[in-house]
Amino acid sequence: MKRHFRVWRGDASGGDLRDFDVEVNEGEVVLDIIHRLQATQAPDLACRWNCKAGKCGSCSMEINGKPRLGCMTRMSTFTDDETITVTPIRTFPVIRDLVTDVSFNYEKARETPAFAPPPGVAPGEYRMQQVDVERSQEFRKCIECFLCQNTCHVIRDHDENKPAFSGPRYFIRAAELDMHPLDDRSDRKEYAQASQGLGYCNITKCCTEVCPEHIKITDNAIIPMKERVVDRRYDPIVWLGRKIFRRDQLESADGAVPTVNPPMSSARLPEGPPVGPDGHMEIAELSAPTQGGLSPFGEDLSFPLPPEYVSYHHPERPSEA
Amino acid sequence: MTTTATKPGGGGRLRAAITARTLRTDRWWLAPLVTFIGLGAWVTYATVRVFMHQWFFVEEYLYLTPFYSPCLTDLCGPAAEFGTPLPSFLLIPEAAFTLPFLLLFRLTCYYYRKAYYRAFWLSPPACAVPDGHKTYSGETRFPLIFQNAHRYAFYAAVIISVINTWDAIHAQTTGLGLGNVILWINVLMLWAYTASCHSCRHIIGGRMKHFSRHPVRYRLWTFVSALNTRHMQLAWITLGTLALTDFYIMGLAAGWFTDLRIIG
């Protein structure tokens, strides 16, 4: 049975929606149809995909205007005569067809402070109770499809907010680490407020609506983080309690709050993949200098990374960090 | 001829040229429209009632509408439980000390924020539908930075819920009628809404890093979290019970119908 599709084709210099009539069989998903288009009518249609099981987060696209994973959108959810429009995710620069440049997210990931190991506990000796780490574990389900980043109107409709706003994916990262029982940093709330742009969020919950992993981004991460910021910055009762009971001095006397925090991120900036003399990448990986997916951090990485590229700071040997 | 792909992060930093503002084909405008009509109607009703200055108390059964509780002006008569420090004046509501805090509690509520940012401010009207405004600074500066005051409004709302509970107990001394049942359902729902607040969830246990060291607070937190998932439903239910309670008492006080008595 044939169904009508409209697929956006083009690159940064322009493009438009093209019409296709494609065969659709029972049990198929939108990504299957994109693959059939590649096999039959549009062999050079670009599309990122990997696992076809909703676990790799590669095939993010907008299907009938809704940010979805291509592999998790069943064709049976559409009526027989419905036209299905497939476009690339809107918030990020387009590379080609359905493939976008999501390096914004990698930049924000690098700016987010990493896990700070607890002092006096060697790696391998970390012990924690399930109830303590449970909340953080919800956020580990994230597959980094960036649909939440794409749908968030703060950057989707206002590109100028990108430098100041990290987006829902990095708010759950901040919440994950702030709620982590062994994380040693104490300035994550201040960081979320001052450097991640938590205040830009107006909790309209679109990130939660589109999350394919059903993470309760707004209720379990963003709002708790906002409340933690209120604890620190806006709550006069907390402030008064600290003054009366001298908790601020107690905390620093315990050594529980480190006075100097390590820097937020490493100095290395994201790099693009290698390009030919014309400034463009090779069209097929067979002729490219490296095979497989190109790393957003560049193809010339060798391991172990030089120390200045790593944002990990050993608690007892800060000089080596 | 095939073209080669543009290098990411390189020359082309442009988004895909899609002319349609949204490609959504479902009825995305329905939810914000229903919210707009629902909230608009309720606010109109409440404003009219608050400035009506009559039909708020049934002396026979001691029913006091939540919109006039605690009654603090000279107009209150036998409804005044906490004295009458305020003069009766057209622009002063009978519950002038509590209504501003209740308004603040609902205005800064994390659910209502979603509702009115979408339905009234169109920022955004629905997911993947463009924002109705050219610039956006969220809740980072005046006046919206005061949304962070939700917690104080929550503390005030707890006190006001205690007063509403007192009203229900006070009315109970006259026997039992349909009005009592309505008052109790309203109070119960108000408590459920207040307890399911995100700020309450944070204060009760969400702010802790180690649940295992505070087992009692952890139990309370799980209970509040379960309520919290229904915060939206409770927000709408309490609007309904408030309006219904008020209307029933208005009807009784105006003599449009009589209370259905079970005892007394």
XYZ file of C-alpha atoms in Angstrom:
585
model
C 0.000 0.000 0.000
C 1.286 3.448 -0.972
C 1.347 6.429 1.375
C 2.099 10.052 0.630
C 5.237 11.531 2.200
C 6.762 15.005 2.177
C 10.437 15.051 3.118
C 12.593 18.160 3.524
C 15.615 18.041 1.226
C 18.410 20.549 1.046
C 21.279 22.008 3.026
C 22.312 25.301 4.633
C 22.042 27.092 1.298
C 18.341 26.240 1.029
C 15.880 23.469 0.437
C 12.228 22.519 0.304
C 9.709 19.771 0.951
C 9.673 17.065 -1.753
C 6.739 14.765 -2.402
C 7.079 10.985 -2.480
C 4.625 8.104 -2.748
C 6.128 5.166 -0.912
C 5.072 1.629 -0.165
C 4.231 1.007 3.507
C 3.824 -2.448 5.036
C 2.267 -3.559 8.284
C 4.423 -3.085 11.375
C 6.739 -0.494 9.851
C 7.991 2.728 11.431
C 8.815 6.074 9.814
C 12.529 5.263 9.716
C 11.751 2.142 7.641
C 10.027 4.353 5.096
C 13.007 6.731 4.995
C 15.178 3.685 4.295
C 12.801 2.547 1.545
C 13.053 6.021 0.011
C 16.838 5.714 0.045
C 16.592 2.277 -1.558
C 14.150 3.268 -4.273
C 13.623 6.939 -5.112
C 16.206 9.102 -3.323
C 19.522 7.270 -2.922
C 21.329 10.351 -1.645
C 18.770 11.247 1.058
C 20.819 11.916 4.212
C 19.548 10.597 7.535
C 21.279 9.708 10.813
C 20.305 6.378 12.316
C 21.804 3.526 14.231
C 19.952 1.052 16.431
C 16.333 1.213 15.202
C 15.284 0.388 18.755
C 14.917 3.803 20.406
C 18.129 3.418 22.365
C 20.813 5.282 20.404
C 19.075 8.639 19.972
C 20.304 9.160 16.410
C 17.148 9.357 14.284
C 15.634 12.493 15.856
C 13.434 14.235 13.306
C 10.179 16.144 13.162
C 7.265 14.066 11.968
C 4.145 16.081 11.175
C 5.754 18.923 13.083
C 6.326 16.924 16.269
C 9.846 16.145 17.480
C 10.019 12.329 17.458
C 12.396 9.436 16.977
C 11.910 8.043 13.460
C 12.359 4.486 14.688
C 9.754 4.804 17.437
C 6.973 6.343 15.357
C 4.736 3.579 14.058
C 3.078 4.031 10.693
C -0.096 2.543 12.180
C -0.569 5.745 14.218
C -1.428 7.647 11.027
C -4.632 7.345 9.042
C -4.448 5.773 5.554
C -4.927 9.023 3.655
C -2.723 11.166 5.903
C 0.239 12.989 4.374
C 3.310 12.497 6.541
C 5.748 15.406 6.640
C 9.301 14.661 7.752
C 11.696 17.533 8.460
C 15.058 17.871 10.207
C 15.042 19.109 13.800
C 14.627 22.845 13.612
C 16.728 24.251 16.429
C 20.129 23.261 15.060
C 21.920 24.169 11.810
C 21.169 21.761 9.006
C 23.993 19.816 7.379
C 21.999 18.029 4.731
C 18.434 16.730 4.412
C 17.474 15.223 7.781
C 20.945 15.545 9.309
C 21.629 18.504 11.597
C 24.716 19.792 13.354
C 24.043 19.163 17.043
C 27.460 20.335 18.249
C 25.711 22.993 20.395
C 24.864 20.122 22.736
C 28.422 18.831 22.884
C 29.683 22.304 23.705
C 27.157 22.577 26.537
C 28.089 19.082 27.725
C 31.725 20.106 27.985
C 30.807 23.221 29.958
C 28.875 21.194 32.554
C 31.094 20.336 35.539
C 31.852 16.626 35.726
C 31.326 14.321 38.716
C 33.611 15.352 41.571
C 34.904 12.272 43.419
C 34.523 12.289 47.224
C 37.779 12.868 49.090
C 39.222 9.954 51.011
C 37.392 7.273 49.022
C 39.428 5.434 46.440
C 37.806 4.531 43.129
C 36.331 1.055 43.565
C 35.387 1.768 47.173
C 32.352 3.918 46.377
C 29.351 2.656 48.336
C 25.883 4.125 48.262
C 22.333 3.092 49.124
C 19.805 2.481 46.406
C 17.321 5.056 47.804
C 20.033 7.699 47.696
C 21.058 7.157 44.108
C 17.609 6.349 42.702
C 16.717 9.883 41.666
C 19.993 10.297 39.784
C 19.448 6.994 38.006
C 16.273 8.220 36.322
C 18.342 10.794 34.455
C 20.866 8.169 33.347
C 18.157 6.810 31.061
C 18.817 9.771 28.745
C 19.815 8.587 25.250
C 20.900 12.067 24.120
C 18.520 12.254 21.185
C 18.349 16.031 21.877
C 14.611 16.146 21.183
C 14.167 18.105 24.431
C 16.851 20.560 23.342
C 15.147 20.842 19.965
C 11.632 21.435 21.267
C 12.596 23.924 23.995
C 11.240 27.279 22.834
C 13.971 29.173 24.713
C 16.429 28.323 21.939
C 14.093 26.996 19.254
C 12.361 30.345 18.835
C 15.143 32.572 20.167
C 18.489 31.619 18.710
C 20.136 34.497 20.599
C 19.636 32.640 23.892
C 21.939 29.794 22.884
C 25.102 31.140 24.567
C 23.293 31.675 27.890
C 21.088 28.576 27.980
C 22.210 24.963 28.312
C 18.829 23.307 27.796
C 16.821 20.542 29.502
C 19.332 17.800 28.768
C 21.992 19.592 30.835
C 19.552 20.556 33.570
C 18.936 16.851 34.172
C 22.701 16.372 34.177
C 23.063 19.125 36.781
C 20.236 17.612 38.854
C 21.701 14.123 38.513
C 25.009 15.251 39.962
C 23.539 17.593 42.569
C 21.368 14.731 43.884
C 24.201 12.206 43.659
C 25.084 10.934 47.159
C 28.835 10.914 46.521
C 29.352 13.995 44.385
C 31.584 16.426 46.201
C 30.773 19.697 44.456
C 28.670 22.158 46.385
C 28.279 24.889 43.775
C 26.064 23.104 41.227
C 22.983 25.150 42.142
C 24.837 28.408 41.672
C 26.293 27.076 38.440
C 22.889 26.034 37.107
C 21.494 29.463 37.885
C 24.394 31.622 36.778
C 26.000 29.687 33.933
C 23.421 27.228 32.598
C 20.564 29.717 32.409
C 18.090 27.780 34.571
C 16.079 30.980 35.006
C 15.237 31.051 31.291
C 13.076 27.947 31.687
C 9.409 28.842 32.153
C 8.406 25.221 32.857
C 6.027 24.817 29.939
C 7.016 21.138 30.001
C 7.592 20.515 26.304
C 10.854 18.701 27.102
C 8.927 16.202 29.228
C 6.300 15.850 26.504
C 8.774 14.815 23.808
C 11.189 12.669 25.854
C 11.219 9.175 24.286
C 12.618 7.740 27.531
C 9.752 9.304 29.507
C 12.098 11.046 31.922
C 10.115 13.498 34.050
C 12.521 16.276 33.115
C 10.480 19.185 34.447
C 9.011 17.683 37.619
C 12.026 15.678 38.754
C 14.972 17.746 37.560
C 14.231 21.337 36.558
C 11.751 22.226 39.310
C 13.864 20.561 42.064
C 16.892 22.475 40.747
C 14.905 25.729 40.739
C 13.852 24.994 44.329
C 17.465 24.299 45.309
C 18.461 27.653 43.821
C 15.673 29.280 45.844
C 17.183 27.620 48.951
C 20.476 29.311 48.268
C 19.449 32.634 46.853
C 15.904 33.679 47.608
C 14.746 32.029 50.859
C 14.932 34.446 53.828
C 14.030 31.680 56.297
C 16.988 29.562 55.183
C 19.172 32.663 55.297
C 17.980 33.496 58.821
C 18.489 29.888 59.954
C 22.037 29.963 58.693
C 22.739 33.235 60.464
C 21.181 32.150 63.779
C 22.667 28.665 63.938
C 25.913 29.748 62.299
C 25.570 26.902 59.818
C 27.574 28.761 57.209
C 30.559 28.684 59.536
C 29.919 25.082 60.618
C 29.949 23.895 57.040
C 33.270 25.457 56.253
C 34.728 24.245 59.582
C 33.761 20.638 58.701
C 35.529 20.880 55.425
C 32.352 19.586 53.814
C 32.268 22.536 51.470
C 35.455 22.876 49.487
C 36.513 26.484 49.410
C 38.124 26.291 45.973
C 36.312 24.352 43.303
C 38.111 22.974 40.285
C 37.455 24.733 36.986
C 34.162 23.983 35.279
C 35.460 22.444 32.105
C 38.546 21.717 30.116
C 40.035 24.149 27.670
C 39.559 22.064 24.542
C 36.889 23.255 22.165
C 34.823 20.997 19.902
C 36.323 20.456 16.500
C 34.831 19.633 13.143
C 35.722 16.533 11.145
C 38.430 16.626 8.448
C 37.353 18.117 5.131
C 38.610 18.051 1.577
C 40.231 21.006 -0.250
C 36.762 22.285 -1.226
C 35.853 22.690 2.452
C 33.317 19.857 2.312
C 33.246 16.386 3.795
C 33.378 13.301 1.611
C 29.926 12.164 0.588
C 30.471 8.469 1.312
C 32.535 6.967 4.081
C 34.177 4.549 1.635
C 36.197 7.394 0.176
C 36.630 9.251 3.488
C 39.987 9.092 5.296
C 38.252 7.552 8.340
C 35.372 5.096 8.333
C 32.377 5.134 10.622
C 30.674 8.063 12.303
C 32.682 11.240 12.591
C 33.365 12.416 16.128
C 32.173 15.926 16.993
C 35.437 16.346 18.885
C 37.561 15.673 15.818
C 39.013 12.559 14.260
C 42.582 13.010 15.484
C 42.017 11.960 19.109
C 44.433 9.432 20.571
C 44.121 7.858 23.978
C 44.936 8.473 26.740
C 44.036 12.117 26.279
C 46.627 14.683 27.355
C 45.751 15.966 30.872
C 44.820 19.468 29.781
C 42.014 17.986 27.670
C 40.392 16.224 30.625
C 38.120 17.943 33.115
C 38.496 15.225 35.775
C 40.169 16.356 38.965
C 41.560 13.805 41.369
C 40.548 14.797 44.910
C 43.899 13.975 46.502
C 46.238 14.842 43.704
C 44.949 18.183 42.402
C 48.339 19.086 41.012
C 48.086 16.322 38.441
C 44.722 17.505 37.181
C 25.175 15.329 -9.796
C 25.468 14.740 -6.075
C 26.656 17.490 -3.780
C 28.992 16.975 -0.880
C 27.882 17.595 2.666
C 28.599 20.815 4.495
C 31.105 20.542 7.299
C 29.433 20.712 10.724
C 30.350 23.769 12.712
C 31.958 25.209 9.616
C 30.623 27.585 7.038
C 26.901 26.848 7.068
C 25.361 27.765 10.438
C 21.875 28.109 9.080
C 18.819 26.175 10.063
C 16.804 24.231 7.529
C 14.753 26.631 5.432
C 11.250 25.542 6.455
C 8.692 28.225 5.696
C 5.750 26.841 7.674
C 5.688 28.206 11.236
C 4.564 24.825 12.468
C 3.931 21.589 10.622
C 1.800 20.117 13.378
C -1.401 18.671 11.964
C -3.137 17.734 15.234
C -5.385 20.079 17.179
C -2.578 21.593 19.222
C -4.613 24.757 19.854
C -7.352 22.888 21.727
C -5.545 22.482 25.080
C -4.474 26.154 25.383
C -7.960 27.249 24.297
C -9.660 25.112 26.963
C -7.210 26.466 29.570
C -7.862 30.040 28.414
C -11.637 29.649 28.677
C -11.483 27.702 31.953
C -9.148 30.044 33.802
C -10.777 33.137 32.300
C -14.238 32.037 33.424
C -13.059 31.153 36.911
C -11.191 34.440 37.427
C -14.258 36.380 36.250
C -16.561 34.487 38.617
C -14.154 34.890 41.570
C -13.653 38.616 40.958
C -17.392 39.261 40.755
C -18.019 37.258 43.925
C -15.214 38.830 45.951
C -16.456 42.357 45.248
C -20.133 41.489 45.644
C -19.942 42.016 49.446
C -23.078 39.977 50.136
C -24.455 36.408 50.338
C -21.275 35.017 51.868
C -22.542 33.679 55.189
C -25.414 31.411 56.264
C -25.943 32.321 59.883
C -28.266 29.412 60.645
C -25.635 26.763 59.815
C -22.475 28.924 60.149
C -21.490 28.300 56.517
C -18.825 30.801 55.402
C -17.671 30.795 51.783
C -13.900 30.304 51.296
C -13.771 33.531 49.240
C -14.650 35.505 52.397
C -12.606 33.572 54.936
C -11.388 34.894 57.328
C -13.965 37.690 57.257
C -12.279 40.852 58.539
C -14.397 43.936 57.707
C -17.208 45.705 59.533
C -19.637 44.089 57.098
C -18.999 40.596 58.447
C -21.235 40.616 61.489
C -21.509 37.114 62.974
C -19.178 35.736 60.259
C -16.202 37.521 61.846
C -14.148 34.940 63.732
C -10.936 36.913 63.987
C -12.169 40.445 64.723
C -12.944 43.183 62.210
C -9.818 45.333 61.809
C -10.793 46.563 58.331
C -13.417 49.112 57.291
C -16.060 48.001 54.800
C -15.259 49.624 51.492
C -16.156 48.618 47.953
C -12.577 47.855 46.935
C -11.569 45.983 50.100
C -12.468 42.287 49.963
C -13.743 40.817 53.209
C -10.747 38.442 53.237
C -8.241 41.133 52.284
C -5.415 39.597 54.305
C -5.595 36.150 52.743
C -6.784 36.542 49.145
C -3.566 38.233 47.917
C -1.539 35.281 49.217
C -3.895 32.744 47.672
C -3.624 34.596 44.375
C 0.158 34.627 44.690
C 0.176 30.910 45.537
C -1.763 30.027 42.400
C 0.020 32.559 40.175
C 3.458 31.244 41.068
C 2.373 27.579 41.119
C 4.517 25.466 38.820
C 1.430 24.015 37.139
C -0.429 27.298 36.614
C 2.738 28.845 35.222
C 2.734 26.235 32.467
C -0.994 26.783 31.923
C -0.953 30.562 31.584
C 2.395 30.870 29.822
C 0.905 28.616 27.174
C -2.695 29.786 27.047
C -2.421 33.512 27.826
C 1.155 34.541 27.044
C 1.627 32.125 24.085
C 5.185 31.464 25.120
C 4.876 28.900 23.544
C 1.186 28.066 22.841
C 2.098 24.401 22.332
C 5.227 22.313 21.817
C 7.013 22.968 18.512
C 4.651 25.878 17.816
C 6.469 29.232 17.638
C 6.544 31.606 20.573
C 4.261 34.611 20.142
C 7.036 37.029 21.152
C 10.137 38.355 19.486
C 12.391 38.360 22.529
C 12.465 36.116 25.551
C 14.286 36.313 28.851
C 12.236 33.772 30.809
C 12.239 34.101 34.561
C 15.687 35.620 34.788
C 14.747 39.201 35.568
C 12.068 41.492 37.040
C 9.152 40.894 37.263
C 9.129 37.170 36.509
C 12.089 36.472 38.781
C 9.513 36.765 41.579
C 8.104 33.418 40.492
C 10.779 32.143 42.867
C 8.620 33.413 45.732
C 6.362 30.386 45.350
C 7.678 28.896 48.567
C 6.514 31.823 50.746
C 3.136 31.704 49.085
C 3.105 28.007 49.986
C 3.784 28.763 53.653
C 0.919 31.274 53.573
C -1.356 28.767 51.825
C -0.777 26.225 54.617
C -1.939 28.788 57.194
C -4.965 29.644 55.071
C -5.815 25.941 54.700
C -5.829 25.715 58.511
C -8.298 28.628 58.611
C -10.496 26.910 56.009
C -10.393 23.724 58.081
C -11.485 25.751 61.110
C -14.425 27.109 59.075
C -15.502 23.559 58.249
C -15.213 22.464 61.903
C -17.091 25.554 63.060
C -19.948 24.867 60.631
C -20.027 21.254 61.793
C -21.231 22.344 65.267
C -24.706 22.987 63.858
C -25.390 19.427 62.722
C -24.948 17.923 59.301
C -26.205 19.133 55.965
C -25.189 19.000 52.319
C -23.338 22.286 52.930
C -21.099 20.581 55.501
C -20.272 17.794 53.079
C -19.405 20.344 50.380
C -17.275 22.351 52.817
C -15.360 19.227 53.893
C -14.744 18.041 50.329
C -13.455 21.512 49.481
C -11.124 21.591 52.493
C -9.842 18.092 51.767
C -9.098 18.981 48.142
C -7.440 22.268 49.179
C -5.146 20.305 51.502
C -4.374 17.815 48.751
C -3.542 20.644 46.328
C -1.405 22.465 48.894
C 0.451 19.292 49.930
C 1.092 18.267 46.332
C 2.888 21.573 45.638
C 6.373 21.264 44.157
C 7.769 23.551 46.866
C 6.235 21.295 49.522
C 7.849 18.287 47.848
C 11.187 20.040 48.002
C 10.871 21.187 51.616
C 9.574 17.863 52.914
C 12.498 15.869 51.563
C 13.473 16.761 48.015
C 16.244 19.055 49.198
C 18.133 16.191 50.866
C 21.064 14.429 49.310
C 20.861 11.289 51.459
C 17.385 9.805 51.832
C 18.822 6.846 53.767
C 19.766 9.116 56.679
C 16.216 10.484 57.008
C 13.811 7.525 56.628
C 10.744 9.403 57.925
C 11.242 12.368 55.634
C 11.875 9.938 52.788
C 8.474 8.284 53.428
C 6.815 11.701 53.511
C 8.626 12.657 50.308
C 7.366 9.537 48.490
C 3.834 10.352 49.661
C 4.067 13.990 48.513
C 5.678 12.842 45.233
C 2.708 10.568 44.554
C 0.354 13.505 45.159
C 2.622 15.788 43.154
C 2.122 13.773 39.955
C -1.554 14.822 40.214
C -0.827 18.494 40.880
C -2.484 19.570 37.634
C -5.653 17.587 38.305
C -5.800 18.910 41.882
C -5.283 22.474 40.623
C -8.384 22.169 38.431
C -10.394 20.166 40.987
C -9.840 22.834 43.650
C -10.939 25.582 41.260
C -14.114 23.558 40.799
C -14.705 22.829 44.490
C -14.002 26.464 45.451
C -16.491 27.806 42.918
C -19.081 25.140 43.809
C -18.753 25.746 47.569
C -19.048 29.468 47.045
C -22.027 29.121 44.727
C -23.856 26.773 47.107
C -23.398 29.156 50.032
C -24.357 32.138 47.871
C -27.542 30.312 46.865
C -28.391 29.489 50.488
C -27.646 33.015 51.705
C -29.692 34.565 48.909
C -32.563 32.168 49.573
C -32.554 30.601 46.085
C -32.722 27.130 47.655
C -32.547 25.573 51.115
C -29.870 23.364 52.612
C -30.487 19.634 52.437
C -30.254 18.652 56.123
C -29.252 15.171 57.241
C -28.885 15.839 61.007
C -30.260 18.917 62.766
